[in-house]
JSON list of C-alpha atoms in Angstrom, two decimals:
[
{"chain": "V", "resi": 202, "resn": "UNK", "atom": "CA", "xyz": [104.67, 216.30, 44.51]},
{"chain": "V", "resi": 203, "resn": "UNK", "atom": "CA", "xyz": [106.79, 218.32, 47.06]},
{"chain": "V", "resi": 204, "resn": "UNK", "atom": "CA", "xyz": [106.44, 217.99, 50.64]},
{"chain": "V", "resi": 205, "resn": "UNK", "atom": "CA", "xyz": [104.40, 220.85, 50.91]},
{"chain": "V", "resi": 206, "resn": "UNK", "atom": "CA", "xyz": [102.04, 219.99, 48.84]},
{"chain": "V", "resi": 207, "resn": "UNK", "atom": "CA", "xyz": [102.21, 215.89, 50.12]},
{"chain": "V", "resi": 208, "resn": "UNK", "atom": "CA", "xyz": [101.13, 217.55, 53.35]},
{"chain": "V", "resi": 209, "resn": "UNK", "atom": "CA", "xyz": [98.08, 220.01, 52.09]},
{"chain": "V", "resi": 210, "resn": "UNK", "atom": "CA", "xyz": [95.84, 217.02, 51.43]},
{"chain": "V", "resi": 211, "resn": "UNK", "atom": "CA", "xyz": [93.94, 213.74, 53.01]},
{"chain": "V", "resi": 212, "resn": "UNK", "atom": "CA", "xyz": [92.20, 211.07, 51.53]},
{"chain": "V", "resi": 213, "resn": "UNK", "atom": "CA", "xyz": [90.08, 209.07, 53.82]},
{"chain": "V", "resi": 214, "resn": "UNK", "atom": "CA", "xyz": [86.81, 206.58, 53.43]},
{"chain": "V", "resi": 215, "resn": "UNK", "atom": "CA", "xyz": [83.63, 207.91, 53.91]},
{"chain": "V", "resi": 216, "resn": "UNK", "atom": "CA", "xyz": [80.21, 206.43, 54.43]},
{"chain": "V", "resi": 217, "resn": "UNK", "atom": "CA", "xyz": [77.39, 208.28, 53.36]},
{"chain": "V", "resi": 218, "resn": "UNK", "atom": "CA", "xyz": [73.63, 207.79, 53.67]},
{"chain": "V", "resi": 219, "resn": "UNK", "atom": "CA", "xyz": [71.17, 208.10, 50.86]},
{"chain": "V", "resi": 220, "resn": "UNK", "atom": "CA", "xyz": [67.33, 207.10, 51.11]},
{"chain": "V", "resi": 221, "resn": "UNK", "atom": "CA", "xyz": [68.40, 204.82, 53.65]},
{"chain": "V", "resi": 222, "resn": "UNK", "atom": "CA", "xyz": [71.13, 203.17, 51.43]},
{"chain": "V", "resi": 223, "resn": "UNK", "atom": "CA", "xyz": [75.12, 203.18, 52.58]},
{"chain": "V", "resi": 224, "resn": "UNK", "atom": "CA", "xyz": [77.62, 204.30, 49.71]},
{"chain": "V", "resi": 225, "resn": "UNK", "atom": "CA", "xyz": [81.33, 204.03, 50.29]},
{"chain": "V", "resi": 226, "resn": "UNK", "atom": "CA", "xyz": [83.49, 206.69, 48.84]},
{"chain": "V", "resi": 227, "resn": "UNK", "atom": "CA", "xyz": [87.29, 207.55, 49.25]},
{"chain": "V", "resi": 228, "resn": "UNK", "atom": "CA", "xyz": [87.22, 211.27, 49.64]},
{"chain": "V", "resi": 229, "resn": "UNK", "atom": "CA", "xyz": [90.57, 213.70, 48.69]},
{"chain": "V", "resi": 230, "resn": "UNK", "atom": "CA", "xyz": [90.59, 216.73, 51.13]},
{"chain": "V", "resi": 231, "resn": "UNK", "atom": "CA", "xyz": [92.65, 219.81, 50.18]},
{"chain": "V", "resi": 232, "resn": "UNK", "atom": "CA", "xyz": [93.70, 223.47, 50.58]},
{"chain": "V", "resi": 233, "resn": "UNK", "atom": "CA", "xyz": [92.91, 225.82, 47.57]},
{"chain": "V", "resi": 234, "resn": "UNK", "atom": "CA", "xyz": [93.28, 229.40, 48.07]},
{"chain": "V", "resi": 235, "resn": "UNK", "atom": "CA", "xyz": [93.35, 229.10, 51.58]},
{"chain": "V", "resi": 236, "resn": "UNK", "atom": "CA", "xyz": [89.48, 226.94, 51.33]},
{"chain": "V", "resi": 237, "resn": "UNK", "atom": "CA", "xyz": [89.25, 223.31, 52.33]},
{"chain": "V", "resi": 238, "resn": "UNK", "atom": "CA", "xyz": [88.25, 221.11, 49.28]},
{"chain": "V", "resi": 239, "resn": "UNK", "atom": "CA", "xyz": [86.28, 217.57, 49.29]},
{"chain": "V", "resi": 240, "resn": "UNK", "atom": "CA", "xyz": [86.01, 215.44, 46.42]},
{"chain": "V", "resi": 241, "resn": "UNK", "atom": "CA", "xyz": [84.93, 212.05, 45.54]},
{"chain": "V", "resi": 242, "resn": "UNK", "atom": "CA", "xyz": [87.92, 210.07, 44.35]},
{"chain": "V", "resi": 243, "resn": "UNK", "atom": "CA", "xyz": [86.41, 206.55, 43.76]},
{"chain": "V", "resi": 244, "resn": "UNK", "atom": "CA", "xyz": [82.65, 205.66, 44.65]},
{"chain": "V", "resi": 245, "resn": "UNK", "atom": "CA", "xyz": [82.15, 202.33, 45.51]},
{"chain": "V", "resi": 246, "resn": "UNK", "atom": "CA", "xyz": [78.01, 202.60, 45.10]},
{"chain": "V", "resi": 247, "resn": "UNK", "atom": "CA", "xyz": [75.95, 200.30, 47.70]},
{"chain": "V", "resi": 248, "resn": "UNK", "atom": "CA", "xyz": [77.99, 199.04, 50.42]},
{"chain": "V", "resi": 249, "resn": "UNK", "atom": "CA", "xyz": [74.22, 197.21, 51.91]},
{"chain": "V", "resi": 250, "resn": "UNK", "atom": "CA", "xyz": [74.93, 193.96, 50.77]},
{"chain": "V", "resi": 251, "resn": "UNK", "atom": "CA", "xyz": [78.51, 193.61, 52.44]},
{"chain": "V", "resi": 252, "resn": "UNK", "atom": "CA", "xyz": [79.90, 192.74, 55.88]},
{"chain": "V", "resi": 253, "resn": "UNK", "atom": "CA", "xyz": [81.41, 195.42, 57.97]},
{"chain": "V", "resi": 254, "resn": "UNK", "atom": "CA", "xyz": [84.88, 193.21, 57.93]},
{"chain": "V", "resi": 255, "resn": "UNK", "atom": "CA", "xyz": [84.71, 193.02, 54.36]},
{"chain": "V", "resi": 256, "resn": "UNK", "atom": "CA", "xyz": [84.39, 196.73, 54.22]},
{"chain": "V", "resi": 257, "resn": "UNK", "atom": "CA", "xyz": [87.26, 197.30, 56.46]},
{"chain": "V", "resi": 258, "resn": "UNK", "atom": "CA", "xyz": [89.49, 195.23, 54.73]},
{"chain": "V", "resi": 259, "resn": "UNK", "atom": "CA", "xyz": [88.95, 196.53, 51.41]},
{"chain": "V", "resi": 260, "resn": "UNK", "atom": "CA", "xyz": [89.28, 200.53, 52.89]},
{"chain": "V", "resi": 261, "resn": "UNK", "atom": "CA", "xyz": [92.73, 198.69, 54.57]},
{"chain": "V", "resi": 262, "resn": "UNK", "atom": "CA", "xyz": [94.11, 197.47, 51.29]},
{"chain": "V", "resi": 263, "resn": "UNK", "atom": "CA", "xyz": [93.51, 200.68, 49.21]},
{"chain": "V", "resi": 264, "resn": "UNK", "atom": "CA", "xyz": [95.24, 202.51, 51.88]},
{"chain": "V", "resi": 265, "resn": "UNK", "atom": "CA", "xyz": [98.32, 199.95, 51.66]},
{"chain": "V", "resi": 266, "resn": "UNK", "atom": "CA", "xyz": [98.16, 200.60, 47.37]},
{"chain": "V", "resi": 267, "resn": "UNK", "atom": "CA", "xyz": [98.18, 204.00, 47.74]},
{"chain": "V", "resi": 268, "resn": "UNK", "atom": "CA", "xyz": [100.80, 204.43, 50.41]},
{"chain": "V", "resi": 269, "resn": "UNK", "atom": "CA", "xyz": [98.75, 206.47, 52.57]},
{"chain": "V", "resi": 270, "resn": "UNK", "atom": "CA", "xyz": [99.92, 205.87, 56.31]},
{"chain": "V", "resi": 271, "resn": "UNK", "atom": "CA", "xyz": [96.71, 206.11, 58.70]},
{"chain": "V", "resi": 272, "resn": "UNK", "atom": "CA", "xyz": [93.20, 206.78, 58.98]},
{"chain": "V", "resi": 273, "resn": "UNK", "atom": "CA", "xyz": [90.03, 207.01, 61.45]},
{"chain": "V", "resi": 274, "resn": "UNK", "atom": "CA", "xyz": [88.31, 204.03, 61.60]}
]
């Protein structure tokens, strides 16, 4: 991957609300043909049954795997 391309893209956690249920996702954001596109790279399913701490520390250790620097919390 060049730096060009490295710098076209973000991948960030996002917490989404269905029927009153919380699914986690990791979400790849990129730049094709000049459009912004989202996609769902892993889906964690229902988050419900899980502490916020234990949800922040596994969003912090996927981000230290996959070398990716920083975040919004």
């Amino acid at each position: 991957m060049t730096t060009t391309e490295r710098r076209c893209f973000k991948m960030y956690p996002k917490i989404s609300k269905v029927k009153g249920k919380r699914y986690l996702r990791i979400m790849e954001s990129k730049r094709e043909n000049g459009k912004v596109k989202q996609h769902t790279v892993i889906n964690f399913g229902n988050i419900d049954k899980y502490s916020k701490k234990d949800i922040t520390k596994l969003v912090d250790s996927l981000f230290k795997i996959f070398e990716i620097d920083e975040y919004e919390k």
